[in-house]
Amino acid sequence: MAAAVAASSVCLWGSMAKRKGAVRQRRAGLRVQATSWDPEGLFKAAPQQGLIERKMFQKQVQGDKEFARKMEEFAAQQALELQKKREARQPPEKIEDLVEFFLDTEAPEMEFEVARCRPQLTPEFFAYLDRRIGLERFSNMPDEERLAELETLRDYLKEAVEAVEKAAQTLAGPQERLKKLLEAKDKKAMLLEMAAANEIDRPLIDLLDQNIEGATAAKQEQAAEFMRKVKQAALRYLVK
């Protein structure tokens, strides 16, 4: 009896072991084929790697463009206001009045006024200024402060005239090159030609900036945008 029970137990255990083995084999044969199947939409996808960084970068770029645009508009507005002040301040024609005009001009505007009044700063003008200085120096009661002002003005104007003449010679080249570029039918080909000749330099870029500011101040947005595109293209070939 016990032997029968034992034999029966062995057979039962063997049968169960076989079934467990078969189950294990079936389980071992199972392979996960896909993890993205979600018909009910219960599982939300994790953020893609770098997505947040890209969005933050795009937002920063947009913010930088907006900031640059506002700064450009502010600079254009400042330039327009300065231009109005300069137009309202007309230099006199008489030499003696022109001397007083320079003495009353604020320091930041002296360079502009020298450039504007360059045709009037003749040898006759400086001869008159020398006479004024001599009369003040050898008068019975010389005004030392006035004498110092006149001497400082003379020295400054002589140096400024030389600087203006050098600047005019320097600007003549960029103006001719910019004209050549803007009048070219194929501007890309012209840029390549100018780059090969080392004609794209900082003075040319500065001249483009001046034209952009002028067009923006005059509300000529189409012209300003065109100049910006030309500048961006020229910057690729800028001679450092």
mmCIF file of C-alpha atoms in Angstrom:
data_model
loop_
_atom_site.group_PDB
_atom_site.id
_atom_site.type_symbol
_atom_site.label_atom_id
_atom_site.label_comp_id
_atom_site.label_asym_id
_atom_site.label_seq_id
_atom_site.Cartn_x
_atom_site.Cartn_y
_atom_site.Cartn_z
ATOM 1 C CA MET A 1 0.000 0.000 0.000
ATOM 2 C CA ALA A 2 2.753 2.361 1.013
ATOM 3 C CA ALA A 3 4.685 1.327 -2.024
ATOM 4 C CA ALA A 4 1.694 2.103 -4.216
ATOM 5 C CA VAL A 5 1.312 5.487 -2.573
ATOM 6 C CA ALA A 6 5.006 6.167 -3.027
ATOM 7 C CA ALA A 7 4.866 5.087 -6.618
ATOM 8 C CA SER A 8 1.796 7.205 -7.148
ATOM 9 C CA SER A 9 3.554 10.162 -5.498
ATOM 10 C CA VAL A 10 6.579 9.674 -7.688
ATOM 11 C CA CYS A 11 4.402 9.564 -10.798
ATOM 12 C CA LEU A 12 2.488 12.659 -9.678
ATOM 13 C CA TRP A 13 5.700 14.571 -8.890
ATOM 14 C CA GLY A 14 7.164 13.439 -12.163
ATOM 15 C CA SER A 15 4.081 14.572 -14.005
ATOM 16 C CA MET A 16 4.125 17.943 -12.213
ATOM 17 C CA ALA A 17 7.839 18.309 -12.867
ATOM 18 C CA LYS A 18 7.252 17.631 -16.539
ATOM 19 C CA ARG A 19 4.486 20.211 -16.642
ATOM 20 C CA LYS A 20 6.663 22.778 -14.817
ATOM 21 C CA GLY A 21 9.512 22.046 -17.201
ATOM 22 C CA ALA A 22 7.228 22.523 -20.145
ATOM 23 C CA VAL A 23 5.968 25.799 -18.683
ATOM 24 C CA ARG A 24 9.517 26.945 -18.117
ATOM 25 C CA GLN A 25 10.402 26.052 -21.682
ATOM 26 C CA ARG A 26 7.384 27.943 -22.993
ATOM 27 C CA ARG A 27 8.270 30.928 -20.815
ATOM 28 C CA ALA A 28 11.868 30.758 -21.944
ATOM 29 C CA GLY A 29 10.649 30.794 -25.517
ATOM 30 C CA LEU A 30 8.727 34.017 -25.002
ATOM 31 C CA ARG A 31 10.429 37.196 -26.249
ATOM 32 C CA VAL A 32 9.351 40.788 -25.859
ATOM 33 C CA GLN A 33 8.788 42.020 -29.396
ATOM 34 C CA ALA A 34 7.614 45.618 -28.811
ATOM 35 C CA THR A 35 7.017 48.024 -25.942
ATOM 36 C CA SER A 36 5.346 50.859 -27.829
ATOM 37 C CA TRP A 37 1.973 49.173 -28.354
ATOM 38 C CA ASP A 38 -0.439 51.208 -26.255
ATOM 39 C CA PRO A 39 -3.909 51.239 -27.862
ATOM 40 C CA GLU A 40 -5.539 52.862 -24.854
ATOM 41 C CA GLY A 41 -2.944 55.627 -24.600
ATOM 42 C CA LEU A 42 -2.303 54.863 -20.953
ATOM 43 C CA PHE A 43 1.426 55.461 -21.001
ATOM 44 C CA LYS A 44 2.900 58.832 -21.888
ATOM 45 C CA ALA A 45 6.173 58.896 -23.781
ATOM 46 C CA ALA A 46 9.202 60.212 -21.915
ATOM 47 C CA PRO A 47 10.671 63.486 -23.165
ATOM 48 C CA GLN A 48 13.165 63.004 -25.957
ATOM 49 C CA GLN A 49 16.775 63.520 -24.993
ATOM 50 C CA GLY A 50 17.842 67.112 -25.594
ATOM 51 C CA LEU A 51 14.309 68.309 -26.391
ATOM 52 C CA ILE A 52 14.198 70.699 -23.445
ATOM 53 C CA GLU A 53 17.642 72.045 -24.285
ATOM 54 C CA ARG A 54 16.640 72.617 -27.917
ATOM 55 C CA LYS A 55 13.471 74.430 -26.913
ATOM 56 C CA MET A 56 15.386 76.589 -24.443
ATOM 57 C CA PHE A 57 17.999 77.353 -27.103
ATOM 58 C CA GLN A 58 15.316 78.281 -29.665
ATOM 59 C CA LYS A 59 13.651 80.523 -27.112
ATOM 60 C CA GLN A 60 16.974 82.176 -26.330
ATOM 61 C CA VAL A 61 17.700 82.716 -30.027
ATOM 62 C CA GLN A 62 14.285 84.296 -30.535
ATOM 63 C CA GLY A 63 14.867 86.453 -27.472
ATOM 64 C CA ASP A 64 18.289 87.512 -28.779
ATOM 65 C CA LYS A 65 16.805 88.454 -32.153
ATOM 66 C CA GLU A 66 14.081 90.484 -30.470
ATOM 67 C CA PHE A 67 16.641 92.187 -28.211
ATOM 68 C CA ALA A 68 18.885 92.952 -31.202
ATOM 69 C CA ARG A 69 15.912 94.373 -33.105
ATOM 70 C CA LYS A 70 14.939 96.620 -30.174
ATOM 71 C CA MET A 71 18.520 97.810 -29.733
ATOM 72 C CA GLU A 72 18.722 98.561 -33.446
ATOM 73 C CA GLU A 73 15.497 100.566 -33.272
ATOM 74 C CA PHE A 74 16.767 102.410 -30.181
ATOM 75 C CA ALA A 75 20.072 103.240 -31.904
ATOM 76 C CA ALA A 76 18.182 104.442 -34.971
ATOM 77 C CA GLN A 77 15.942 106.649 -32.838
ATOM 78 C CA GLN A 78 18.959 108.111 -31.031
ATOM 79 C CA ALA A 79 20.646 108.776 -34.354
ATOM 80 C CA LEU A 80 17.515 110.508 -35.660
ATOM 81 C CA GLU A 81 17.291 112.761 -32.603
ATOM 82 C CA LEU A 82 20.975 113.615 -32.874
ATOM 83 C CA GLN A 83 20.538 114.429 -36.543
ATOM 84 C CA LYS A 84 17.681 116.812 -35.721
ATOM 85 C CA LYS A 85 19.813 118.603 -33.119
ATOM 86 C CA ARG A 86 22.666 118.953 -35.587
ATOM 87 C CA GLU A 87 20.369 120.330 -38.282
ATOM 88 C CA ALA A 88 19.036 122.893 -35.812
ATOM 89 C CA ARG A 89 22.601 123.986 -34.993
ATOM 90 C CA GLN A 90 23.872 125.813 -38.073
ATOM 91 C CA PRO A 91 27.493 127.048 -38.097
ATOM 92 C CA PRO A 92 27.978 130.753 -38.927
ATOM 93 C CA GLU A 93 29.786 132.007 -42.019
ATOM 94 C CA LYS A 94 31.941 134.764 -40.506
ATOM 95 C CA ILE A 95 35.299 133.660 -39.145
ATOM 96 C CA GLU A 96 34.985 135.501 -35.827
ATOM 97 C CA ASP A 97 31.552 133.971 -35.237
ATOM 98 C CA LEU A 98 32.816 130.529 -36.227
ATOM 99 C CA VAL A 99 35.494 130.720 -33.535
ATOM 100 C CA GLU A 100 32.844 131.393 -30.906
ATOM 101 C CA PHE A 101 30.715 128.625 -32.392
ATOM 102 C CA PHE A 102 33.506 126.110 -31.813
ATOM 103 C CA LEU A 103 34.123 127.388 -28.293
ATOM 104 C CA ASP A 104 30.436 126.859 -27.443
ATOM 105 C CA THR A 105 30.197 123.394 -29.006
ATOM 106 C CA GLU A 106 30.108 120.428 -26.653
ATOM 107 C CA ALA A 107 33.141 118.133 -26.742
ATOM 108 C CA PRO A 108 31.318 115.027 -28.117
ATOM 109 C CA GLU A 109 30.111 117.081 -31.107
ATOM 110 C CA MET A 110 33.398 118.719 -31.995
ATOM 111 C CA GLU A 111 34.481 115.954 -34.353
ATOM 112 C CA PHE A 112 31.243 116.207 -36.314
ATOM 113 C CA GLU A 113 31.401 119.997 -36.500
ATOM 114 C CA VAL A 114 35.003 119.938 -37.701
ATOM 115 C CA ALA A 115 34.003 117.551 -40.483
ATOM 116 C CA ARG A 116 30.990 119.687 -41.392
ATOM 117 C CA CYS A 117 32.916 122.967 -41.284
ATOM 118 C CA ARG A 118 36.061 121.623 -42.938
ATOM 119 C CA PRO A 119 35.676 123.885 -46.029
ATOM 120 C CA GLN A 120 35.657 126.911 -43.704
ATOM 121 C CA LEU A 121 38.797 125.895 -41.824
ATOM 122 C CA THR A 122 41.093 127.586 -44.285
ATOM 123 C CA PRO A 123 44.550 129.133 -43.796
ATOM 124 C CA GLU A 124 42.722 132.460 -43.399
ATOM 125 C CA PHE A 125 40.747 131.032 -40.495
ATOM 126 C CA PHE A 126 43.865 129.844 -38.668
ATOM 127 C CA ALA A 127 45.630 133.144 -39.389
ATOM 128 C CA TYR A 128 42.713 134.980 -37.769
ATOM 129 C CA LEU A 129 42.848 132.609 -34.788
ATOM 130 C CA ASP A 130 46.590 133.250 -34.395
ATOM 131 C CA ARG A 131 45.960 137.008 -34.376
ATOM 132 C CA ARG A 132 43.276 136.572 -31.702
ATOM 133 C CA ILE A 133 45.711 134.607 -29.568
ATOM 134 C CA GLY A 134 48.474 137.186 -30.049
ATOM 135 C CA LEU A 135 46.199 140.097 -29.154
ATOM 136 C CA GLU A 136 45.036 138.323 -26.033
ATOM 137 C CA ARG A 137 48.550 137.335 -24.982
ATOM 138 C CA PHE A 138 50.059 140.853 -25.380
ATOM 139 C CA SER A 139 47.119 142.876 -24.106
ATOM 140 C CA ASN A 140 47.556 145.080 -21.033
ATOM 141 C CA MET A 141 45.344 142.761 -18.976
ATOM 142 C CA PRO A 142 45.429 139.337 -20.648
ATOM 143 C CA ASP A 143 42.659 136.921 -19.774
ATOM 144 C CA GLU A 144 44.614 133.752 -19.068
ATOM 145 C CA GLU A 145 41.529 131.541 -19.194
ATOM 146 C CA ARG A 146 40.448 132.988 -22.531
ATOM 147 C CA LEU A 147 43.992 132.674 -23.875
ATOM 148 C CA ALA A 148 44.123 128.996 -22.848
ATOM 149 C CA GLU A 149 40.764 128.349 -24.538
ATOM 150 C CA LEU A 150 41.903 129.906 -27.831
ATOM 151 C CA GLU A 151 45.236 128.078 -27.852
ATOM 152 C CA THR A 152 43.556 124.747 -27.028
ATOM 153 C CA LEU A 153 41.004 125.341 -29.789
ATOM 154 C CA ARG A 154 43.715 126.121 -32.354
ATOM 155 C CA ASP A 155 45.741 123.014 -31.497
ATOM 156 C CA TYR A 156 42.663 120.817 -31.516
ATOM 157 C CA LEU A 157 41.364 122.141 -34.841
ATOM 158 C CA LYS A 158 44.702 121.629 -36.581
ATOM 159 C CA GLU A 159 44.891 118.011 -35.427
ATOM 160 C CA ALA A 160 41.208 117.439 -36.181
ATOM 161 C CA VAL A 161 41.531 118.771 -39.729
ATOM 162 C CA GLU A 162 44.376 116.337 -40.418
ATOM 163 C CA ALA A 163 42.313 113.477 -38.954
ATOM 164 C CA VAL A 164 39.276 114.413 -41.070
ATOM 165 C CA GLU A 165 41.359 114.462 -44.243
ATOM 166 C CA LYS A 166 42.832 111.035 -43.453
ATOM 167 C CA ALA A 167 39.371 109.676 -42.655
ATOM 168 C CA ALA A 168 38.014 111.036 -45.936
ATOM 169 C CA GLN A 169 40.748 109.231 -47.831
ATOM 170 C CA THR A 170 40.057 106.042 -45.873
ATOM 171 C CA LEU A 171 36.301 106.208 -46.507
ATOM 172 C CA ALA A 172 36.647 106.836 -50.220
ATOM 173 C CA GLY A 173 37.695 103.231 -50.778
ATOM 174 C CA PRO A 174 34.804 101.559 -48.878
ATOM 175 C CA GLN A 175 32.264 103.848 -50.558
ATOM 176 C CA GLU A 176 33.473 102.871 -54.007
ATOM 177 C CA ARG A 177 33.513 99.178 -53.050
ATOM 178 C CA LEU A 178 30.034 99.331 -51.540
ATOM 179 C CA LYS A 179 28.711 101.059 -54.650
ATOM 180 C CA LYS A 180 30.309 98.369 -56.817
ATOM 181 C CA LEU A 181 28.723 95.627 -54.698
ATOM 182 C CA LEU A 182 25.233 97.149 -54.614
ATOM 183 C CA GLU A 183 25.198 97.828 -58.363
ATOM 184 C CA ALA A 184 26.331 94.299 -59.262
ATOM 185 C CA LYS A 185 23.645 92.100 -60.828
ATOM 186 C CA ASP A 186 25.169 88.953 -59.324
ATOM 187 C CA LYS A 187 26.051 90.039 -55.791
ATOM 188 C CA LYS A 188 27.272 86.597 -54.737
ATOM 189 C CA ALA A 189 29.779 86.526 -57.582
ATOM 190 C CA MET A 190 30.847 90.082 -56.751
ATOM 191 C CA LEU A 191 31.374 89.143 -53.094
ATOM 192 C CA LEU A 192 33.594 86.266 -54.148
ATOM 193 C CA GLU A 193 35.540 88.576 -56.462
ATOM 194 C CA MET A 194 35.962 91.181 -53.724
ATOM 195 C CA ALA A 195 36.947 88.528 -51.185
ATOM 196 C CA ALA A 196 39.646 87.256 -53.532
ATOM 197 C CA ALA A 197 40.989 90.816 -53.761
ATOM 198 C CA ASN A 198 40.808 91.325 -49.942
ATOM 199 C CA GLU A 199 38.327 94.171 -50.454
ATOM 200 C CA ILE A 200 35.897 93.074 -47.725
ATOM 201 C CA ASP A 201 37.222 94.684 -44.557
ATOM 202 C CA ARG A 202 36.011 96.373 -41.381
ATOM 203 C CA PRO A 203 35.556 99.862 -42.950
ATOM 204 C CA LEU A 204 33.189 98.317 -45.523
ATOM 205 C CA ILE A 205 31.167 96.596 -42.766
ATOM 206 C CA ASP A 206 31.067 99.845 -40.759
ATOM 207 C CA LEU A 207 29.772 101.664 -43.829
ATOM 208 C CA LEU A 208 27.041 99.027 -44.212
ATOM 209 C CA ASP A 209 26.098 99.547 -40.544
ATOM 210 C CA GLN A 210 25.788 103.284 -41.158
ATOM 211 C CA ASN A 211 23.522 102.662 -44.134
ATOM 212 C CA ILE A 212 21.386 100.242 -42.079
ATOM 213 C CA GLU A 213 20.998 102.801 -39.293
ATOM 214 C CA GLY A 214 20.158 105.534 -41.789
ATOM 215 C CA ALA A 215 17.540 103.414 -43.543
ATOM 216 C CA THR A 216 16.016 102.323 -40.231
ATOM 217 C CA ALA A 217 15.858 105.914 -38.979
ATOM 218 C CA ALA A 218 14.138 106.925 -42.223
ATOM 219 C CA LYS A 219 11.605 104.066 -41.782
ATOM 220 C CA GLN A 220 12.868 102.422 -44.978
ATOM 221 C CA GLU A 221 12.522 98.886 -43.645
ATOM 222 C CA GLN A 222 12.897 97.201 -47.027
ATOM 223 C CA ALA A 223 16.180 98.973 -47.716
ATOM 224 C CA ALA A 224 17.414 98.279 -44.167
ATOM 225 C CA GLU A 225 16.591 94.579 -44.469
ATOM 226 C CA PHE A 226 18.368 94.409 -47.831
ATOM 227 C CA MET A 227 21.466 95.987 -46.286
ATOM 228 C CA ARG A 228 21.359 93.505 -43.398
ATOM 229 C CA LYS A 229 21.373 90.599 -45.848
ATOM 230 C CA VAL A 230 24.283 92.109 -47.745
ATOM 231 C CA LYS A 231 26.153 92.606 -44.475
ATOM 232 C CA GLN A 232 25.563 89.010 -43.339
ATOM 233 C CA ALA A 233 26.829 87.732 -46.670
ATOM 234 C CA ALA A 234 29.882 90.012 -46.562
ATOM 235 C CA LEU A 235 30.781 88.957 -42.996
ATOM 236 C CA ARG A 236 31.592 85.472 -44.271
ATOM 237 C CA TYR A 237 34.520 86.909 -46.208
ATOM 238 C CA LEU A 238 35.621 89.587 -43.731
ATOM 239 C CA VAL A 239 39.363 90.099 -43.648
ATOM 240 C CA LYS A 240 40.346 89.918 -39.977
#
